[in-house]
Amino acid sequence: MRITRALGAALLALGLAAGPAAADSSPSPGASADGDAPTQAGTSFRTATEIEQGQRATASGSTGDYLYWSFPADTGQRPTVKATVKLPATHGAETWQLDVYDGLRRRQACQYGAQTRTAAQGAASVELACVMRTVRGWSEPWADDPLPGTYYVRLTVVDLGAADLGQPVRAEVRVDAKDIGGAEAVDGSLGKPLVPGIAAKSARDGDGSKDAVLSSFGQDDGWSSGWWSDRWVWTGIGGVLAALAGIGGYALTRGSGRPSRVPPNG
């Protein structure tokens, strides 16, 4: 009996000691994986808030404000930008718009997605989306193709009643990217990615000056623009299959050899 009581007391003590430790190690009900996500937005291109792909950013503002975020995108990626605007309890019809600009501040077209939407009177929120074109490794100077570098997201209201101007709103933005690979690859590469401060950084290399803020933004292992892509693998496989098809076709059509020269018996 004494041994049983001693074992029970020891197990109870271990349970009490492990209880607080388990409680401390478990996440709190209000904890979030996006605890370090930005909670404000910039008001211009220069003050755009930096976010990473897969990160949810929030910001509070007023109708009529311009809200800006920036994110990196590399060669072979197809970014998708989604935004949700939570509207006040009472309001009239409002039209919101989501725009994406590249590092040269050229507006990028969306392949599909509701880039502009109108929230009906009294609607609780409005959702917008923009699926961009695949980022290319190289492009002609006159083209507006998406190139590797920094991209800017601008969210604002474009049509509303005068009575609704200045009402508080809350916005949520998230950027995700899908790796397309060689299906959309092109030959060539950029000398430098289109990010703010890259020219200043190149000019100051070696003098110990501080690097530009966004010159290596979001790319720990460097920008991947280059000549190689998995398109070369599929090109090689296609060449091998074409050669095998040519050999097979020749074997089927060459016949049994040279025809006999002996004239047939009349």
mmCIF file of C-alpha atoms in Angstrom:
data_model
loop_
_atom_site.group_PDB
_atom_site.id
_atom_site.type_symbol
_atom_site.label_atom_id
_atom_site.label_comp_id
_atom_site.label_asym_id
_atom_site.label_seq_id
_atom_site.Cartn_x
_atom_site.Cartn_y
_atom_site.Cartn_z
ATOM 1 C CA MET A 1 0.000 0.000 0.000
ATOM 2 C CA ARG A 2 2.803 2.362 0.884
ATOM 3 C CA ILE A 3 4.484 1.646 -2.473
ATOM 4 C CA THR A 4 1.218 2.310 -4.318
ATOM 5 C CA ARG A 5 0.666 5.611 -2.513
ATOM 6 C CA ALA A 6 4.251 6.667 -3.214
ATOM 7 C CA LEU A 7 3.882 5.923 -6.921
ATOM 8 C CA GLY A 8 0.579 7.824 -7.049
ATOM 9 C CA ALA A 9 2.103 10.870 -5.360
ATOM 10 C CA ALA A 10 5.056 10.824 -7.755
ATOM 11 C CA LEU A 11 2.806 10.628 -10.830
ATOM 12 C CA LEU A 12 0.642 13.459 -9.485
ATOM 13 C CA ALA A 13 3.707 15.631 -8.951
ATOM 14 C CA LEU A 14 4.929 14.914 -12.472
ATOM 15 C CA GLY A 15 1.506 15.801 -13.888
ATOM 16 C CA LEU A 16 1.403 19.116 -12.009
ATOM 17 C CA ALA A 17 4.911 19.971 -13.182
ATOM 18 C CA ALA A 18 4.220 19.088 -16.808
ATOM 19 C CA GLY A 19 0.896 20.917 -16.893
ATOM 20 C CA PRO A 20 2.225 24.514 -16.783
ATOM 21 C CA ALA A 21 5.032 23.635 -19.188
ATOM 22 C CA ALA A 22 2.570 22.231 -21.728
ATOM 23 C CA ALA A 23 0.352 25.253 -21.297
ATOM 24 C CA ASP A 24 3.292 27.581 -21.899
ATOM 25 C CA SER A 25 4.406 25.707 -25.014
ATOM 26 C CA SER A 26 0.956 25.545 -26.619
ATOM 27 C CA PRO A 27 -0.177 28.549 -28.677
ATOM 28 C CA SER A 28 -2.692 30.889 -27.174
ATOM 29 C CA PRO A 29 -6.175 31.017 -28.719
ATOM 30 C CA GLY A 30 -5.444 34.439 -30.161
ATOM 31 C CA ALA A 31 -2.051 33.532 -31.615
ATOM 32 C CA SER A 32 -1.597 33.671 -35.367
ATOM 33 C CA ALA A 33 0.994 32.449 -37.824
ATOM 34 C CA ASP A 34 1.042 35.979 -39.239
ATOM 35 C CA GLY A 35 2.044 37.537 -35.935
ATOM 36 C CA ASP A 36 4.906 39.405 -37.596
ATOM 37 C CA ALA A 37 2.856 40.449 -40.631
ATOM 38 C CA PRO A 38 2.642 44.174 -41.439
ATOM 39 C CA THR A 39 -0.311 46.012 -39.930
ATOM 40 C CA GLN A 40 -0.090 49.210 -41.952
ATOM 41 C CA ALA A 41 0.256 50.287 -45.567
ATOM 42 C CA GLY A 42 2.207 53.011 -47.299
ATOM 43 C CA THR A 43 0.670 56.044 -48.934
ATOM 44 C CA SER A 44 2.896 56.164 -52.046
ATOM 45 C CA PHE A 45 5.341 54.088 -54.061
ATOM 46 C CA ARG A 46 8.263 55.315 -51.950
ATOM 47 C CA THR A 47 6.594 54.411 -48.650
ATOM 48 C CA ALA A 48 5.012 51.115 -49.760
ATOM 49 C CA THR A 49 5.008 48.488 -47.006
ATOM 50 C CA GLU A 50 7.118 45.416 -47.843
ATOM 51 C CA ILE A 51 5.443 42.013 -47.657
ATOM 52 C CA GLU A 52 6.640 38.540 -48.566
ATOM 53 C CA GLN A 53 4.859 36.001 -50.731
ATOM 54 C CA GLY A 54 2.414 33.972 -48.682
ATOM 55 C CA GLN A 55 2.178 36.659 -46.006
ATOM 56 C CA ARG A 56 -1.117 38.304 -45.060
ATOM 57 C CA ALA A 57 -0.862 42.058 -44.470
ATOM 58 C CA THR A 58 -3.527 44.248 -42.890
ATOM 59 C CA ALA A 59 -4.007 47.988 -42.694
ATOM 60 C CA SER A 60 -6.548 50.479 -41.433
ATOM 61 C CA GLY A 61 -7.450 53.520 -43.474
ATOM 62 C CA SER A 62 -10.218 55.732 -44.743
ATOM 63 C CA THR A 63 -12.177 55.752 -47.973
ATOM 64 C CA GLY A 64 -10.267 57.985 -50.355
ATOM 65 C CA ASP A 65 -6.812 56.872 -49.152
ATOM 66 C CA TYR A 66 -4.283 55.195 -51.418
ATOM 67 C CA LEU A 67 -2.838 52.076 -49.777
ATOM 68 C CA TYR A 68 0.466 50.682 -51.084
ATOM 69 C CA TRP A 69 2.365 47.411 -50.531
ATOM 70 C CA SER A 70 5.391 45.932 -52.313
ATOM 71 C CA PHE A 71 6.499 42.321 -52.858
ATOM 72 C CA PRO A 72 9.212 40.458 -54.807
ATOM 73 C CA ALA A 73 8.596 38.186 -57.807
ATOM 74 C CA ASP A 74 11.189 36.202 -59.726
ATOM 75 C CA THR A 75 11.466 34.566 -63.121
ATOM 76 C CA GLY A 76 8.978 31.772 -63.797
ATOM 77 C CA GLN A 77 6.524 32.859 -61.095
ATOM 78 C CA ARG A 78 2.902 33.807 -61.679
ATOM 79 C CA PRO A 79 1.825 36.036 -58.748
ATOM 80 C CA THR A 80 -1.753 36.238 -57.539
ATOM 81 C CA VAL A 81 -2.736 39.292 -55.497
ATOM 82 C CA LYS A 82 -5.904 39.161 -53.396
ATOM 83 C CA ALA A 83 -7.399 41.963 -51.320
ATOM 84 C CA THR A 84 -10.398 42.184 -49.004
ATOM 85 C CA VAL A 85 -11.802 45.510 -47.837
ATOM 86 C CA LYS A 86 -14.057 45.479 -44.767
ATOM 87 C CA LEU A 87 -16.508 48.347 -45.057
ATOM 88 C CA PRO A 88 -18.338 50.337 -42.349
ATOM 89 C CA ALA A 89 -21.773 49.302 -41.178
ATOM 90 C CA THR A 90 -23.588 52.003 -43.164
ATOM 91 C CA HIS A 91 -22.446 53.228 -46.556
ATOM 92 C CA GLY A 92 -23.621 53.721 -50.096
ATOM 93 C CA ALA A 93 -22.445 51.902 -53.205
ATOM 94 C CA GLU A 94 -18.640 51.966 -53.515
ATOM 95 C CA THR A 95 -16.293 50.841 -56.304
ATOM 96 C CA TRP A 96 -12.840 49.617 -55.264
ATOM 97 C CA GLN A 97 -9.880 48.877 -57.502
ATOM 98 C CA LEU A 98 -6.681 46.841 -57.132
ATOM 99 C CA ASP A 99 -3.700 47.807 -59.323
ATOM 100 C CA VAL A 100 -0.282 46.161 -59.663
ATOM 101 C CA TYR A 101 2.829 48.014 -60.897
ATOM 102 C CA ASP A 102 6.314 46.714 -61.652
ATOM 103 C CA GLY A 103 9.662 48.130 -60.541
ATOM 104 C CA LEU A 104 9.491 50.774 -63.288
ATOM 105 C CA ARG A 105 5.998 51.736 -62.069
ATOM 106 C CA ARG A 106 4.342 50.402 -65.199
ATOM 107 C CA ARG A 107 0.831 49.169 -64.591
ATOM 108 C CA GLN A 108 0.624 45.417 -65.138
ATOM 109 C CA ALA A 109 -2.338 43.782 -66.807
ATOM 110 C CA CYS A 110 -4.186 40.951 -65.063
ATOM 111 C CA GLN A 111 -4.798 37.676 -66.874
ATOM 112 C CA TYR A 112 -8.017 37.218 -64.944
ATOM 113 C CA GLY A 113 -9.598 38.129 -61.632
ATOM 114 C CA ALA A 114 -11.959 40.813 -60.365
ATOM 115 C CA GLN A 115 -9.604 43.782 -60.360
ATOM 116 C CA THR A 116 -12.460 46.281 -59.927
ATOM 117 C CA ARG A 117 -15.623 45.587 -57.958
ATOM 118 C CA THR A 118 -18.597 47.549 -56.697
ATOM 119 C CA ALA A 119 -19.890 46.921 -53.189
ATOM 120 C CA ALA A 120 -23.626 47.355 -52.877
ATOM 121 C CA GLN A 121 -25.118 49.649 -50.286
ATOM 122 C CA GLY A 122 -24.644 48.193 -46.815
ATOM 123 C CA ALA A 123 -22.308 45.365 -47.959
ATOM 124 C CA ALA A 124 -19.941 44.183 -45.253
ATOM 125 C CA SER A 125 -16.906 43.744 -47.497
ATOM 126 C CA VAL A 126 -15.625 43.610 -51.058
ATOM 127 C CA GLU A 127 -13.048 41.181 -52.457
ATOM 128 C CA LEU A 128 -10.677 41.815 -55.348
ATOM 129 C CA ALA A 129 -8.073 39.672 -57.124
ATOM 130 C CA CYS A 130 -5.464 39.969 -59.849
ATOM 131 C CA VAL A 131 -3.677 37.004 -61.428
ATOM 132 C CA MET A 132 -0.652 38.456 -63.164
ATOM 133 C CA ARG A 133 1.173 37.165 -66.213
ATOM 134 C CA THR A 134 4.200 34.930 -65.702
ATOM 135 C CA VAL A 135 7.356 36.850 -64.829
ATOM 136 C CA ARG A 136 9.845 36.660 -67.701
ATOM 137 C CA GLY A 137 13.628 36.613 -67.537
ATOM 138 C CA TRP A 138 14.024 39.072 -70.390
ATOM 139 C CA SER A 139 11.931 41.397 -72.554
ATOM 140 C CA GLU A 140 12.212 44.053 -75.229
ATOM 141 C CA PRO A 141 12.739 47.599 -73.877
ATOM 142 C CA TRP A 142 9.485 48.815 -75.414
ATOM 143 C CA ALA A 143 7.372 45.993 -73.954
ATOM 144 C CA ASP A 144 5.597 46.041 -70.590
ATOM 145 C CA ASP A 145 6.157 42.350 -69.821
ATOM 146 C CA PRO A 146 6.506 41.488 -66.115
ATOM 147 C CA LEU A 147 10.199 41.184 -65.194
ATOM 148 C CA PRO A 148 11.921 39.969 -62.004
ATOM 149 C CA GLY A 149 12.054 42.529 -59.249
ATOM 150 C CA THR A 150 9.796 44.489 -56.925
ATOM 151 C CA TYR A 151 6.078 44.874 -57.582
ATOM 152 C CA TYR A 152 3.711 47.396 -56.033
ATOM 153 C CA VAL A 153 0.093 46.863 -55.019
ATOM 154 C CA ARG A 154 -2.218 49.867 -54.859
ATOM 155 C CA LEU A 155 -5.674 49.625 -53.346
ATOM 156 C CA THR A 156 -8.145 52.498 -53.405
ATOM 157 C CA VAL A 157 -11.781 53.438 -53.933
ATOM 158 C CA VAL A 158 -12.516 54.924 -57.349
ATOM 159 C CA ASP A 159 -16.212 55.753 -57.041
ATOM 160 C CA LEU A 160 -18.328 56.577 -53.992
ATOM 161 C CA GLY A 161 -20.776 59.113 -52.674
ATOM 162 C CA ALA A 162 -19.545 62.329 -51.066
ATOM 163 C CA ALA A 163 -21.150 61.358 -47.744
ATOM 164 C CA ASP A 164 -19.007 58.190 -47.557
ATOM 165 C CA LEU A 165 -15.668 59.928 -48.085
ATOM 166 C CA GLY A 166 -13.350 59.510 -45.104
ATOM 167 C CA GLN A 167 -15.183 56.616 -43.439
ATOM 168 C CA PRO A 168 -12.930 54.026 -41.724
ATOM 169 C CA VAL A 169 -12.142 50.787 -43.554
ATOM 170 C CA ARG A 170 -9.835 47.846 -42.967
ATOM 171 C CA ALA A 171 -7.931 46.113 -45.764
ATOM 172 C CA GLU A 172 -6.278 42.699 -45.997
ATOM 173 C CA VAL A 173 -3.811 41.834 -48.776
ATOM 174 C CA ARG A 174 -2.095 38.538 -49.603
ATOM 175 C CA VAL A 175 0.274 37.653 -52.437
ATOM 176 C CA ASP A 176 0.905 34.065 -53.568
ATOM 177 C CA ALA A 177 2.909 32.847 -56.544
ATOM 178 C CA LYS A 178 2.866 29.673 -58.619
ATOM 179 C CA ASP A 179 6.057 28.425 -60.259
ATOM 180 C CA ILE A 180 5.239 27.953 -63.940
ATOM 181 C CA GLY A 181 8.718 26.853 -65.062
ATOM 182 C CA GLY A 182 9.806 26.259 -68.613
ATOM 183 C CA ALA A 183 6.303 26.360 -70.071
ATOM 184 C CA GLU A 184 6.562 30.161 -70.126
ATOM 185 C CA ALA A 185 10.355 30.540 -70.208
ATOM 186 C CA VAL A 186 12.174 32.774 -72.690
ATOM 187 C CA ASP A 187 15.824 33.060 -73.612
ATOM 188 C CA GLY A 188 17.947 35.815 -72.120
ATOM 189 C CA SER A 189 18.224 37.410 -68.692
ATOM 190 C CA LEU A 190 18.338 40.811 -67.032
ATOM 191 C CA GLY A 191 21.599 42.334 -65.858
ATOM 192 C CA LYS A 192 19.890 43.500 -62.660
ATOM 193 C CA PRO A 193 16.382 42.933 -61.213
ATOM 194 C CA LEU A 194 13.938 45.837 -61.312
ATOM 195 C CA VAL A 195 14.108 46.871 -57.666
ATOM 196 C CA PRO A 196 14.499 50.338 -56.120
ATOM 197 C CA GLY A 197 18.079 51.292 -55.331
ATOM 198 C CA ILE A 198 19.779 48.639 -57.467
ATOM 199 C CA ALA A 199 21.625 51.271 -59.544
ATOM 200 C CA ALA A 200 22.775 53.108 -56.440
ATOM 201 C CA LYS A 201 23.985 49.845 -54.912
ATOM 202 C CA SER A 202 25.954 48.932 -58.037
ATOM 203 C CA ALA A 203 27.628 52.345 -58.079
ATOM 204 C CA ARG A 204 28.621 52.088 -54.431
ATOM 205 C CA ASP A 205 29.926 48.504 -54.443
ATOM 206 C CA GLY A 206 33.250 48.266 -52.677
ATOM 207 C CA ASP A 207 33.191 51.578 -50.840
ATOM 208 C CA GLY A 208 31.552 50.273 -47.645
ATOM 209 C CA SER A 209 28.322 52.232 -48.100
ATOM 210 C CA LYS A 210 24.997 50.924 -46.897
ATOM 211 C CA ASP A 211 23.083 48.852 -49.457
ATOM 212 C CA ALA A 212 19.752 49.980 -50.823
ATOM 213 C CA VAL A 213 16.772 48.811 -48.803
ATOM 214 C CA LEU A 214 15.072 46.754 -51.521
ATOM 215 C CA SER A 215 18.108 45.786 -53.622
ATOM 216 C CA SER A 216 17.988 42.182 -52.331
ATOM 217 C CA PHE A 217 14.431 42.215 -51.001
ATOM 218 C CA GLY A 218 12.888 38.774 -50.556
ATOM 219 C CA GLN A 219 15.571 36.725 -52.314
ATOM 220 C CA ASP A 220 17.963 35.021 -49.899
ATOM 221 C CA ASP A 221 19.699 32.993 -52.621
ATOM 222 C CA GLY A 222 19.741 35.695 -55.292
ATOM 223 C CA TRP A 223 17.572 36.329 -58.317
ATOM 224 C CA SER A 224 17.271 33.315 -60.570
ATOM 225 C CA SER A 225 17.141 35.064 -63.949
ATOM 226 C CA GLY A 226 19.375 33.151 -66.347
ATOM 227 C CA TRP A 227 19.589 30.988 -69.435
ATOM 228 C CA TRP A 228 18.668 27.693 -67.760
ATOM 229 C CA SER A 229 15.112 26.449 -67.335
ATOM 230 C CA ASP A 230 13.381 23.071 -67.469
ATOM 231 C CA ARG A 231 12.366 23.943 -71.018
ATOM 232 C CA TRP A 232 15.813 22.719 -72.083
ATOM 233 C CA VAL A 233 15.029 19.283 -70.631
ATOM 234 C CA TRP A 234 11.813 18.991 -72.616
ATOM 235 C CA THR A 235 13.580 20.277 -75.732
ATOM 236 C CA GLY A 236 16.208 17.537 -75.384
ATOM 237 C CA ILE A 237 13.547 14.862 -74.844
ATOM 238 C CA GLY A 238 11.703 16.114 -77.918
ATOM 239 C CA GLY A 239 14.891 15.928 -79.988
ATOM 240 C CA VAL A 240 15.548 12.336 -78.904
ATOM 241 C CA LEU A 241 11.981 11.304 -79.707
ATOM 242 C CA ALA A 242 12.201 12.962 -83.117
ATOM 243 C CA ALA A 243 15.433 11.093 -83.892
ATOM 244 C CA LEU A 244 13.891 7.764 -82.859
ATOM 245 C CA ALA A 245 10.841 8.501 -84.991
ATOM 246 C CA GLY A 246 13.084 9.249 -87.981
ATOM 247 C CA ILE A 247 15.038 5.999 -87.552
ATOM 248 C CA GLY A 248 11.813 4.016 -87.210
ATOM 249 C CA GLY A 249 10.316 5.612 -90.302
ATOM 250 C CA TYR A 250 13.414 4.855 -92.335
ATOM 251 C CA ALA A 251 13.417 1.242 -91.188
ATOM 252 C CA LEU A 252 9.786 0.829 -92.250
ATOM 253 C CA THR A 253 10.155 2.422 -95.695
ATOM 254 C CA ARG A 254 13.552 1.173 -96.916
ATOM 255 C CA GLY A 255 12.200 -2.233 -97.990
ATOM 256 C CA SER A 256 14.125 -5.516 -98.140
ATOM 257 C CA GLY A 257 17.136 -4.200 -100.110
ATOM 258 C CA ARG A 258 18.122 -3.436 -103.736
ATOM 259 C CA PRO A 259 15.733 -4.799 -106.378
ATOM 260 C CA SER A 260 16.867 -7.786 -108.483
ATOM 261 C CA ARG A 261 18.331 -7.030 -111.954
ATOM 262 C CA VAL A 262 17.405 -10.417 -113.445
ATOM 263 C CA PRO A 263 14.644 -9.876 -115.993
ATOM 264 C CA PRO A 264 11.537 -11.887 -115.386
ATOM 265 C CA ASN A 265 11.008 -14.959 -117.561
ATOM 266 C CA GLY A 266 8.751 -14.241 -120.465
#
